[in-house]
CSV table of N, CA, C and O in Angstrom, one decimal:
chain,number,residue,atom,x,y,z
A,1,MET,N,17.4,65.9,-56.7
A,1,MET,CA,17.3,64.9,-55.6
A,1,MET,C,18.6,64.1,-55.4
A,1,MET,O,19.0,63.8,-54.3
A,2,HIS,N,19.2,63.7,-56.6
A,2,HIS,CA,20.4,62.9,-56.6
A,2,HIS,C,21.5,63.7,-55.9
A,2,HIS,O,22.3,63.1,-55.1
A,3,LYS,N,21.6,65.0,-56.2
A,3,LYS,CA,22.7,65.8,-55.6
A,3,LYS,C,22.5,65.9,-54.1
A,3,LYS,O,23.5,65.9,-53.3
A,4,ALA,N,21.3,66.0,-53.6
A,4,ALA,CA,21.0,66.1,-52.2
A,4,ALA,C,21.4,64.8,-51.5
A,4,ALA,O,22.0,64.8,-50.4
A,5,ALA,N,21.1,63.7,-52.1
A,5,ALA,CA,21.4,62.4,-51.5
A,5,ALA,C,22.9,62.2,-51.5
A,5,ALA,O,23.5,61.7,-50.4
A,6,ASN,N,23.7,62.6,-52.5
A,6,ASN,CA,25.1,62.6,-52.5
A,6,ASN,C,25.7,63.5,-51.4
A,6,ASN,O,26.7,63.1,-50.7
A,7,ALA,N,25.2,64.7,-51.3
A,7,ALA,CA,25.6,65.6,-50.2
A,7,ALA,C,25.4,65.0,-48.8
A,7,ALA,O,26.3,65.1,-48.0
A,8,TYR,N,24.3,64.4,-48.6
A,8,TYR,CA,24.0,63.8,-47.3
A,8,TYR,C,25.0,62.7,-47.1
A,8,TYR,O,25.5,62.6,-46.0
A,9,MET,N,25.2,61.8,-48.1
A,9,MET,CA,26.1,60.7,-47.9
A,9,MET,C,27.5,61.2,-47.6
A,9,MET,O,28.2,60.6,-46.8
A,10,GLN,N,28.0,62.2,-48.3
A,10,GLN,CA,29.3,62.8,-48.1
A,10,GLN,C,29.4,63.3,-46.7
A,10,GLN,O,30.5,63.1,-46.1
A,11,THR,N,28.4,64.0,-46.2
A,11,THR,CA,28.5,64.5,-44.8
A,11,THR,C,28.5,63.4,-43.8
A,11,THR,O,29.2,63.4,-42.9
A,12,LYS,N,27.7,62.3,-44.1
A,12,LYS,CA,27.7,61.2,-43.2
A,12,LYS,C,29.0,60.5,-43.1
A,12,LYS,O,29.5,60.1,-42.0
A,13,VAL,N,29.7,60.3,-44.3
A,13,VAL,CA,31.0,59.7,-44.3
A,13,VAL,C,32.0,60.5,-43.6
A,13,VAL,O,32.9,60.0,-42.9
A,14,THR,N,32.0,61.8,-43.8
A,14,THR,CA,33.1,62.6,-43.3
A,14,THR,C,32.9,63.0,-41.8
A,14,THR,O,33.9,63.4,-41.2
A,15,THR,N,31.8,62.7,-41.3
A,15,THR,CA,31.5,63.0,-39.8
A,15,THR,C,31.4,61.8,-39.0
A,15,THR,O,31.1,62.0,-37.8
A,16,THR,N,31.6,60.7,-39.5
A,16,THR,CA,31.4,59.4,-38.7
A,16,THR,C,32.7,58.9,-38.2
A,16,THR,O,33.8,59.3,-38.6
A,17,THR,N,32.6,58.0,-37.2
A,17,THR,CA,33.8,57.4,-36.6
A,17,THR,C,34.3,56.3,-37.6
A,17,THR,O,33.6,55.8,-38.4
A,18,PRO,N,35.6,56.0,-37.5
A,18,PRO,CA,36.1,54.9,-38.4
A,18,PRO,C,35.3,53.6,-38.3
A,18,PRO,O,35.1,52.9,-39.3
A,19,GLY,N,34.9,53.2,-37.0
A,19,GLY,CA,34.2,52.0,-36.9
A,19,GLY,C,32.8,52.0,-37.6
A,19,GLY,O,32.4,51.1,-38.2
A,20,HIS,N,32.2,53.2,-37.5
A,20,HIS,CA,30.9,53.3,-38.2
A,20,HIS,C,31.1,53.4,-39.7
A,20,HIS,O,30.2,52.9,-40.5
A,21,LEU,N,32.2,53.9,-40.1
A,21,LEU,CA,32.5,53.9,-41.6
A,21,LEU,C,32.6,52.5,-42.1
A,21,LEU,O,32.1,52.2,-43.2
A,22,VAL,N,33.3,51.6,-41.3
A,22,VAL,CA,33.4,50.2,-41.7
A,22,VAL,C,32.0,49.6,-41.8
A,22,VAL,O,31.7,48.8,-42.8
A,23,VAL,N,31.1,49.9,-40.9
A,23,VAL,CA,29.7,49.4,-40.9
A,23,VAL,C,29.0,49.9,-42.2
A,23,VAL,O,28.3,49.1,-42.9
A,24,LEU,N,29.2,51.1,-42.6
A,24,LEU,CA,28.6,51.7,-43.8
A,24,LEU,C,29.1,50.9,-45.0
A,24,LEU,O,28.4,50.7,-46.0
A,25,LEU,N,30.4,50.6,-45.0
A,25,LEU,CA,31.0,49.8,-46.1
A,25,LEU,C,30.3,48.4,-46.2
A,25,LEU,O,30.0,48.0,-47.3
A,26,TYR,N,30.2,47.8,-45.1
A,26,TYR,CA,29.5,46.5,-45.1
A,26,TYR,C,28.1,46.6,-45.6
A,26,TYR,O,27.6,45.8,-46.4
A,27,ASP,N,27.4,47.7,-45.1
A,27,ASP,CA,26.0,47.9,-45.6
A,27,ASP,C,25.9,48.0,-47.1
A,27,ASP,O,25.0,47.5,-47.7
A,28,GLY,N,26.9,48.8,-47.6
A,28,GLY,CA,26.9,49.0,-49.1
A,28,GLY,C,27.1,47.7,-49.8
A,28,GLY,O,26.4,47.4,-50.8
A,29,ALA,N,28.1,46.9,-49.4
A,29,ALA,CA,28.4,45.6,-50.1
A,29,ALA,C,27.2,44.7,-50.0
A,29,ALA,O,26.8,44.1,-51.0
A,30,ILE,N,26.5,44.6,-48.8
A,30,ILE,CA,25.4,43.7,-48.7
A,30,ILE,C,24.2,44.2,-49.5
A,30,ILE,O,23.5,43.4,-50.2
A,31,THR,N,24.0,45.5,-49.6
A,31,THR,CA,23.0,46.1,-50.5
A,31,THR,C,23.2,45.7,-51.9
A,31,THR,O,22.3,45.3,-52.6
A,32,PHE,N,24.4,45.9,-52.4
A,32,PHE,CA,24.7,45.6,-53.8
A,32,PHE,C,24.5,44.1,-54.0
A,32,PHE,O,24.0,43.7,-55.1
A,33,LEU,N,24.9,43.2,-53.1
A,33,LEU,CA,24.7,41.8,-53.3
A,33,LEU,C,23.2,41.4,-53.3
A,33,LEU,O,22.8,40.5,-54.1
A,34,GLU,N,22.4,42.0,-52.4
A,34,GLU,CA,21.0,41.8,-52.4
A,34,GLU,C,20.4,42.2,-53.8
A,34,GLU,O,19.5,41.4,-54.3
A,35,GLN,N,20.8,43.3,-54.3
A,35,GLN,CA,20.3,43.7,-55.6
A,35,GLN,C,20.8,42.8,-56.7
A,35,GLN,O,20.0,42.6,-57.6
A,36,SER,N,22.0,42.3,-56.6
A,36,SER,CA,22.5,41.4,-57.6
A,36,SER,C,21.7,40.1,-57.7
A,36,SER,O,21.4,39.6,-58.8
A,37,LYS,N,21.2,39.6,-56.5
A,37,LYS,CA,20.3,38.4,-56.6
A,37,LYS,C,19.0,38.7,-57.3
A,37,LYS,O,18.6,37.8,-58.1
A,38,GLU,N,18.5,39.9,-57.2
A,38,GLU,CA,17.3,40.3,-57.9
A,38,GLU,C,17.5,40.3,-59.4
A,38,GLU,O,16.7,39.8,-60.2
A,39,GLU,N,18.7,40.8,-59.8
A,39,GLU,CA,19.0,40.9,-61.2
A,39,GLU,C,19.3,39.5,-61.8
A,39,GLU,O,19.0,39.2,-63.0
A,40,ILE,N,19.8,38.6,-61.0
A,40,ILE,CA,20.0,37.2,-61.5
A,40,ILE,C,18.7,36.6,-61.8
A,40,ILE,O,18.5,36.0,-62.8
A,41,LEU,N,17.7,36.7,-60.8
A,41,LEU,CA,16.4,36.2,-61.0
A,41,LEU,C,15.7,36.8,-62.2
A,41,LEU,O,14.9,36.1,-62.9
A,42,ALA,N,16.0,38.1,-62.4
A,42,ALA,CA,15.3,38.8,-63.5
A,42,ALA,C,16.1,38.5,-64.9
A,42,ALA,O,15.7,39.1,-65.9
A,43,LYS,N,17.2,37.8,-64.8
A,43,LYS,CA,18.0,37.5,-65.9
A,43,LYS,C,18.6,38.7,-66.6
A,43,LYS,O,18.8,38.8,-67.8
A,44,ASN,N,18.9,39.7,-65.7
A,44,ASN,CA,19.5,40.9,-66.2
A,44,ASN,C,21.0,40.8,-65.8
A,44,ASN,O,21.5,41.3,-64.8
A,45,TYR,N,21.7,40.0,-66.6
A,45,TYR,CA,23.1,39.6,-66.2
A,45,TYR,C,24.1,40.7,-66.2
A,45,TYR,O,25.0,40.7,-65.5
A,46,ALA,N,23.9,41.7,-67.1
A,46,ALA,CA,24.8,42.8,-67.2
A,46,ALA,C,24.8,43.6,-65.8
A,46,ALA,O,25.8,43.9,-65.2
A,47,LYS,N,23.5,43.9,-65.4
A,47,LYS,CA,23.4,44.7,-64.2
A,47,LYS,C,23.9,43.9,-63.0
A,47,LYS,O,24.5,44.4,-62.1
A,48,LYS,N,23.6,42.5,-63.0
A,48,LYS,CA,24.1,41.7,-61.9
A,48,LYS,C,25.6,41.7,-61.8
A,48,LYS,O,26.2,41.9,-60.7
A,49,GLY,N,26.3,41.7,-63.0
A,49,GLY,CA,27.8,41.8,-63.0
A,49,GLY,C,28.3,43.1,-62.4
A,49,GLY,O,29.3,43.1,-61.7
A,50,ILE,N,27.6,44.2,-62.7
A,50,ILE,CA,28.0,45.5,-62.2
A,50,ILE,C,27.8,45.6,-60.7
A,50,ILE,O,28.7,46.0,-60.0
A,51,LEU,N,26.7,45.0,-60.2
A,51,LEU,CA,26.4,45.1,-58.8
A,51,LEU,C,27.4,44.2,-58.0
A,51,LEU,O,27.9,44.6,-56.9
A,52,ILE,N,27.7,43.0,-58.5
A,52,ILE,CA,28.7,42.2,-57.9
A,52,ILE,C,30.1,42.8,-57.9
A,52,ILE,O,30.9,42.8,-56.9
A,53,SER,N,30.4,43.5,-59.0
A,53,SER,CA,31.7,44.2,-59.1
A,53,SER,C,31.8,45.3,-58.0
A,53,SER,O,32.8,45.6,-57.4
A,54,GLN,N,30.7,46.0,-57.8
A,54,GLN,CA,30.6,47.1,-56.8
A,54,GLN,C,30.9,46.5,-55.4
A,54,GLN,O,31.6,47.1,-54.6
A,55,ALA,N,30.3,45.3,-55.1
A,55,ALA,CA,30.5,44.7,-53.8
A,55,ALA,C,32.0,44.3,-53.7
A,55,ALA,O,32.6,44.4,-52.7
A,56,LEU,N,32.5,43.7,-54.8
A,56,LEU,CA,33.9,43.3,-54.8
A,56,LEU,C,34.8,44.5,-54.5
A,56,LEU,O,35.9,44.4,-53.8
A,57,ASP,N,34.5,45.7,-55.1
A,57,ASP,CA,35.3,46.9,-54.8
A,57,ASP,C,35.3,47.3,-53.4
A,57,ASP,O,36.3,47.7,-52.8
A,58,ILE,N,34.1,47.2,-52.7
A,58,ILE,CA,34.0,47.5,-51.3
A,58,ILE,C,34.8,46.5,-50.5
A,58,ILE,O,35.5,46.9,-49.6
A,59,ILE,N,34.7,45.2,-50.8
A,59,ILE,CA,35.5,44.2,-50.1
A,59,ILE,C,37.0,44.5,-50.3
A,59,ILE,O,37.8,44.3,-49.3
A,60,ALA,N,37.4,44.9,-51.5
A,60,ALA,CA,38.8,45.2,-51.7
A,60,ALA,C,39.2,46.4,-50.8
A,60,ALA,O,40.3,46.4,-50.3
A,61,GLU,N,38.3,47.4,-50.7
A,61,GLU,CA,38.6,48.5,-49.8
A,61,GLU,C,38.8,48.1,-48.4
A,61,GLU,O,39.7,48.6,-47.7
A,62,LEU,N,37.9,47.2,-47.9
A,62,LEU,CA,37.9,46.7,-46.5
A,62,LEU,C,39.3,46.0,-46.3
A,62,LEU,O,39.9,46.1,-45.3
A,63,ASP,N,39.6,45.2,-47.3
A,63,ASP,CA,40.8,44.4,-47.2
A,63,ASP,C,42.1,45.3,-47.2
A,63,ASP,O,43.0,45.1,-46.4
A,64,GLY,N,42.0,46.3,-48.1
A,64,GLY,CA,43.2,47.2,-48.2
A,64,GLY,C,43.3,48.1,-46.9
A,64,GLY,O,44.4,48.6,-46.7
A,65,SER,N,42.3,48.2,-46.1
A,65,SER,CA,42.4,49.0,-44.9
A,65,SER,C,42.9,48.2,-43.7
A,65,SER,O,43.2,48.8,-42.7
A,66,LEU,N,43.1,46.9,-43.9
A,66,LEU,CA,43.6,46.1,-42.8
A,66,LEU,C,45.1,46.5,-42.5
A,66,LEU,O,45.9,46.7,-43.4
A,67,ASN,N,45.4,46.6,-41.2
A,67,ASN,CA,46.7,46.9,-40.7
A,67,ASN,C,47.3,45.6,-40.1
A,67,ASN,O,47.0,45.3,-39.0
A,68,THR,N,48.0,44.8,-40.9
A,68,THR,CA,48.5,43.5,-40.4
A,68,THR,C,49.6,43.7,-39.4
A,68,THR,O,49.8,42.7,-38.6
A,69,ASP,N,50.2,44.8,-39.3
A,69,ASP,CA,51.2,45.0,-38.2
A,69,ASP,C,50.5,45.1,-36.9
A,69,ASP,O,50.9,44.5,-35.9
A,70,LYS,N,49.5,46.0,-36.8
A,70,LYS,CA,48.8,46.2,-35.5
A,70,LYS,C,47.7,45.1,-35.3
A,70,LYS,O,47.4,44.8,-34.2
A,71,GLY,N,47.1,44.7,-36.4
A,71,GLY,CA,46.0,43.7,-36.3
A,71,GLY,C,46.4,42.3,-36.1
A,71,GLY,O,45.6,41.5,-35.7
A,72,GLY,N,47.7,42.0,-36.4
A,72,GLY,CA,48.2,40.6,-36.2
A,72,GLY,C,47.4,39.5,-36.9
A,72,GLY,O,46.9,39.6,-38.0
A,73,GLU,N,47.1,38.5,-36.1
A,73,GLU,CA,46.4,37.3,-36.5
A,73,GLU,C,44.9,37.7,-37.0
A,73,GLU,O,44.4,37.1,-37.9
A,74,ILE,N,44.3,38.6,-36.3
A,74,ILE,CA,42.9,39.0,-36.6
A,74,ILE,C,42.9,39.6,-38.0
A,74,ILE,O,42.1,39.2,-38.9
A,75,ALA,N,43.8,40.5,-38.3
A,75,ALA,CA,43.9,41.1,-39.6
A,75,ALA,C,44.2,40.0,-40.7
A,75,ALA,O,43.6,40.1,-41.8
A,76,GLN,N,45.1,39.1,-40.4
A,76,GLN,CA,45.4,38.1,-41.4
A,76,GLN,C,44.2,37.2,-41.7
A,76,GLN,O,43.9,36.8,-42.8
A,77,ASN,N,43.4,36.8,-40.6
A,77,ASN,CA,42.2,36.0,-40.8
A,77,ASN,C,41.2,36.8,-41.6
A,77,ASN,O,40.5,36.2,-42.4
A,78,LEU,N,41.0,38.1,-41.3
A,78,LEU,CA,40.0,38.9,-42.1
A,78,LEU,C,40.5,38.9,-43.5
A,78,LEU,O,39.6,38.8,-44.4
A,79,HIS,N,41.7,39.1,-43.8
A,79,HIS,CA,42.2,39.1,-45.2
A,79,HIS,C,41.9,37.8,-45.9
A,79,HIS,O,41.4,37.8,-47.0
A,80,LYS,N,42.1,36.6,-45.2
A,80,LYS,CA,41.7,35.3,-45.8
A,80,LYS,C,40.2,35.2,-46.1
A,80,LYS,O,39.8,34.7,-47.1
A,81,LEU,N,39.4,35.7,-45.2
A,81,LEU,CA,38.0,35.7,-45.4
A,81,LEU,C,37.5,36.6,-46.5
A,81,LEU,O,36.6,36.3,-47.2
A,82,TYR,N,38.2,37.8,-46.6
A,82,TYR,CA,37.8,38.7,-47.7
A,82,TYR,C,38.2,38.0,-49.0
A,82,TYR,O,37.5,38.1,-50.0
A,83,MET,N,39.3,37.3,-49.1
A,83,MET,CA,39.8,36.6,-50.3
A,83,MET,C,38.8,35.5,-50.6
A,83,MET,O,38.5,35.3,-51.8
A,84,TYR,N,38.3,34.8,-49.6
A,84,TYR,CA,37.3,33.8,-49.8
A,84,TYR,C,36.0,34.4,-50.4
A,84,TYR,O,35.5,33.8,-51.3
A,85,CYS,N,35.6,35.5,-49.8
A,85,CYS,CA,34.4,36.2,-50.3
A,85,CYS,C,34.6,36.6,-51.8
A,85,CYS,O,33.7,36.4,-52.6
A,86,ASN,N,35.8,37.1,-52.1
A,86,ASN,CA,36.0,37.4,-53.5
A,86,ASN,C,35.9,36.2,-54.4
A,86,ASN,O,35.3,36.3,-55.5
A,87,THR,N,36.5,35.1,-54.1
A,87,THR,CA,36.5,33.9,-54.9
A,87,THR,C,35.0,33.4,-55.1
A,87,THR,O,34.6,33.1,-56.2
A,88,ARG,N,34.3,33.4,-54.0
A,88,ARG,CA,32.9,33.0,-54.0
A,88,ARG,C,32.1,33.9,-54.9
A,88,ARG,O,31.2,33.4,-55.7
A,89,LEU,N,32.3,35.2,-54.8
A,89,LEU,CA,31.5,36.1,-55.7
A,89,LEU,C,31.8,36.0,-57.1
A,89,LEU,O,31.0,36.1,-58.0
A,90,LEU,N,33.1,35.7,-57.4
A,90,LEU,CA,33.5,35.5,-58.8
A,90,LEU,C,32.8,34.2,-59.4
A,90,LEU,O,32.3,34.2,-60.5
A,91,GLN,N,32.7,33.2,-58.5
A,91,GLN,CA,32.0,32.0,-58.9
A,91,GLN,C,30.5,32.2,-59.1
A,91,GLN,O,29.9,31.8,-60.0
A,92,ALA,N,29.9,33.0,-58.1
A,92,ALA,CA,28.5,33.3,-58.2
A,92,ALA,C,28.2,34.1,-59.5
A,92,ALA,O,27.2,33.9,-60.1
A,93,ASN,N,29.1,35.0,-59.9
A,93,ASN,CA,28.9,35.8,-61.1
A,93,ASN,C,28.9,34.9,-62.3
A,93,ASN,O,28.1,35.1,-63.2
A,94,LEU,N,29.8,34.0,-62.3
A,94,LEU,CA,29.9,33.0,-63.5
A,94,LEU,C,28.8,32.1,-63.6
A,94,LEU,O,28.2,31.8,-64.6
A,95,LYS,N,28.3,31.5,-62.4
A,95,LYS,CA,27.3,30.5,-62.3
A,95,LYS,C,25.9,31.0,-62.2
A,95,LYS,O,25.0,30.2,-62.2
A,96,MET,N,25.8,32.3,-62.0
A,96,MET,CA,24.5,32.9,-61.8
A,96,MET,C,23.8,32.3,-60.5
A,96,MET,O,22.6,32.0,-60.5
A,97,ASP,N,24.6,32.1,-59.5
A,97,ASP,CA,24.1,31.3,-58.3
A,97,ASP,C,23.8,32.2,-57.1
A,97,ASP,O,24.7,32.8,-56.5
A,98,THR,N,22.5,32.4,-56.9
A,98,THR,CA,22.1,33.2,-55.7
A,98,THR,C,22.5,32.6,-54.4
A,98,THR,O,22.6,33.3,-53.4
A,99,GLY,N,22.6,31.3,-54.3
A,99,GLY,CA,23.0,30.6,-53.1
A,99,GLY,C,24.4,31.0,-52.6
A,99,GLY,O,24.6,31.2,-51.4
A,100,ILE,N,25.3,31.2,-53.6
A,100,ILE,CA,26.7,31.6,-53.3
A,100,ILE,C,26.6,33.1,-52.8
A,100,ILE,O,27.3,33.4,-51.8
A,101,VAL,N,25.8,33.9,-53.5
A,101,VAL,CA,25.7,35.3,-53.0
A,101,VAL,C,25.1,35.3,-51.6
A,101,VAL,O,25.6,36.1,-50.8
A,102,ASP,N,24.2,34.5,-51.3
A,102,ASP,CA,23.6,34.4,-49.9
A,102,ASP,C,24.7,34.0,-48.9
A,102,ASP,O,24.7,34.6,-47.8
A,103,GLU,N,25.6,33.1,-49.3
A,103,GLU,CA,26.7,32.7,-48.4
A,103,GLU,C,27.6,33.9,-48.1
A,103,GLU,O,27.9,34.1,-46.9
A,104,VAL,N,27.9,34.7,-49.1
A,104,VAL,CA,28.8,35.9,-48.8
A,104,VAL,C,28.0,36.9,-48.1
A,104,VAL,O,28.6,37.5,-47.1
A,105,ILE,N,26.8,37.1,-48.3
A,105,ILE,CA,26.0,38.0,-47.6
A,105,ILE,C,26.0,37.6,-46.1
A,105,ILE,O,26.1,38.5,-45.2
A,106,GLY,N,25.9,36.4,-45.8
A,106,GLY,CA,25.9,35.9,-44.4
A,106,GLY,C,27.2,36.2,-43.7
A,106,GLY,O,27.3,36.6,-42.6
A,107,ILE,N,28.3,36.0,-44.5
A,107,ILE,CA,29.7,36.3,-43.9
A,107,ILE,C,29.8,37.8,-43.6
A,107,ILE,O,30.2,38.2,-42.5
A,108,LEU,N,29.4,38.6,-44.6
A,108,LEU,CA,29.5,40.1,-44.5
A,108,LEU,C,28.6,40.6,-43.4
A,108,LEU,O,28.9,41.5,-42.6
A,109,SER,N,27.4,40.0,-43.3
A,109,SER,CA,26.5,40.4,-42.2
A,109,SER,C,27.0,40.1,-40.8
A,109,SER,O,26.8,40.9,-39.9
A,110,ALA,N,27.7,39.0,-40.7
A,110,ALA,CA,28.3,38.7,-39.4
A,110,ALA,C,29.4,39.7,-39.0
A,110,ALA,O,29.5,40.2,-37.9
A,111,PHE,N,30.2,40.0,-40.0
A,111,PHE,CA,31.3,41.0,-39.8
A,111,PHE,C,30.6,42.4,-39.5
A,111,PHE,O,31.1,43.1,-38.6
A,112,ARG,N,29.6,42.7,-40.2
A,112,ARG,CA,28.9,44.0,-40.0
A,112,ARG,C,28.4,44.1,-38.6
A,112,ARG,O,28.5,45.1,-37.9
A,113,SER,N,27.7,43.0,-38.1
A,113,SER,CA,27.2,43.0,-36.7
A,113,SER,C,28.3,43.2,-35.7
A,113,SER,O,28.2,43.9,-34.7
A,114,ALA,N,29.4,42.5,-35.9
A,114,ALA,CA,30.5,42.6,-35.0
A,114,ALA,C,31.1,44.0,-35.0
A,114,ALA,O,31.3,44.5,-33.9
A,115,PHE,N,31.4,44.6,-36.1
A,115,PHE,CA,31.9,45.9,-36.2
A,115,PHE,C,30.9,46.9,-35.6
A,115,PHE,O,31.3,47.9,-35.0
A,116,SER,N,29.6,46.7,-35.8
A,116,SER,CA,28.6,47.6,-35.3
A,116,SER,C,28.6,47.6,-33.8
A,116,SER,O,28.6,48.6,-33.1
A,117,GLU,N,28.7,46.4,-33.2
A,117,GLU,CA,28.7,46.2,-31.8
A,117,GLU,C,30.0,46.9,-31.2
A,117,GLU,O,29.9,47.6,-30.2
A,118,ILE,N,31.1,46.6,-31.8
A,118,ILE,CA,32.4,47.2,-31.3
A,118,ILE,C,32.3,48.8,-31.4
A,118,ILE,O,32.7,49.4,-30.4
A,119,SER,N,31.9,49.3,-32.5
A,119,SER,CA,31.9,50.7,-32.7
A,119,SER,C,30.9,51.4,-31.8
A,119,SER,O,31.1,52.5,-31.3
A,120,ASN,N,29.8,50.7,-31.5
A,120,ASN,CA,28.8,51.3,-30.5
A,120,ASN,C,29.3,51.3,-29.1
A,120,ASN,O,28.8,52.1,-28.3
A,121,ASN,N,30.2,50.4,-28.8
A,121,ASN,CA,30.7,50.3,-27.4
A,121,ASN,C,31.9,51.1,-27.1
A,121,ASN,O,32.3,51.3,-26.0
A,122,GLN,N,32.5,51.6,-28.2
A,122,GLN,CA,33.7,52.4,-28.0
A,122,GLN,C,33.3,53.9,-27.9
A,122,GLN,O,32.4,54.4,-28.6
A,123,ALA,N,33.9,54.6,-26.9
A,123,ALA,CA,33.6,56.0,-26.7
A,123,ALA,C,34.3,56.8,-27.9
A,123,ALA,O,35.5,56.5,-28.1
A,124,TYR,N,33.6,57.6,-28.5
A,124,TYR,CA,34.1,58.4,-29.6
A,124,TYR,C,34.5,59.7,-29.0
A,124,TYR,O,33.8,60.4,-28.3
A,125,GLN,N,35.8,60.1,-29.2
A,125,GLN,CA,36.3,61.4,-28.8
A,125,GLN,C,36.4,62.3,-30.0
A,125,GLN,O,37.2,62.0,-30.9
A,126,ALA,N,35.6,63.3,-30.0
A,126,ALA,CA,35.6,64.3,-31.1
A,126,ALA,C,36.9,65.1,-31.0
A,126,ALA,O,37.5,65.3,-29.9
A,127,PRO,N,37.5,65.4,-32.2
A,127,PRO,CA,38.7,66.3,-32.2
A,127,PRO,C,38.4,67.6,-31.5
A,127,PRO,O,37.2,68.1,-31.5
A,128,PRO,N,39.4,68.2,-30.9
A,128,PRO,CA,39.1,69.5,-30.2
A,128,PRO,C,38.7,70.6,-31.2
A,128,PRO,O,39.1,70.6,-32.3
A,129,LYS,N,37.8,71.4,-30.8
A,129,LYS,CA,37.3,72.5,-31.6
A,129,LYS,C,38.4,73.6,-31.6
A,129,LYS,O,39.2,73.8,-30.7
A,130,ALA,N,38.4,74.3,-32.7
A,130,ALA,CA,39.5,75.3,-32.9
A,130,ALA,C,39.4,76.4,-31.8
A,130,ALA,O,40.4,76.9,-31.3
A,131,ALA,N,38.2,76.7,-31.4
A,131,ALA,CA,38.0,77.8,-30.4
A,131,ALA,C,38.7,77.3,-29.1
A,131,ALA,O,39.4,78.1,-28.4
A,132,SER,N,38.6,76.1,-28.7
A,132,SER,CA,39.2,75.6,-27.4
A,132,SER,C,40.7,75.6,-27.6
A,132,SER,O,41.5,75.8,-26.7
A,133,TYR,N,41.2,75.3,-28.8
A,133,TYR,CA,42.6,75.3,-29.0
A,133,TYR,C,43.2,76.7,-28.9
A,133,TYR,O,44.2,76.8,-28.3
A,134,TYR,N,42.6,77.7,-29.5
A,134,TYR,CA,43.1,79.0,-29.5
A,134,TYR,C,42.8,79.7,-28.1
A,134,TYR,O,43.4,80.7,-27.9
A,135,ALA,N,42.0,79.1,-27.3
A,135,ALA,CA,41.6,79.8,-26.0
A,135,ALA,C,42.7,79.5,-25.0
A,135,ALA,O,42.7,80.1,-23.9
A,136,ARG,N,43.7,78.7,-25.3
A,136,ARG,CA,44.8,78.4,-24.3
A,136,ARG,C,45.6,79.6,-24.1
A,136,ARG,O,46.1,80.4,-24.5
């Protein structure tokens, strides 16, 4: 079952648009953070730390994908917000504070909604099929 789920996710990631991929990353980070809150309440601190680390990895990936040359001020502001989220999650991890985790979930959820709206409104152009290329 685990292999089938991984295969499905791999297919989903490789066949989606860049905008939808960003939405999937936000979904993953939010899911990990929701799970980390449950682990804080259950006093399973090791698992909480792993889940917050996974969310931090996703935020780092989102931050690393920013193009400050083309994105200009928007990319710079997103970078600052990602750094803020990182700082807050490190504090939440140390203080076992679900309120701080909720704050970051709120920020990421707002970004997720914005990227989802943008990616749904953009027309996706599929790359040309090999047959049409060779039919010339």
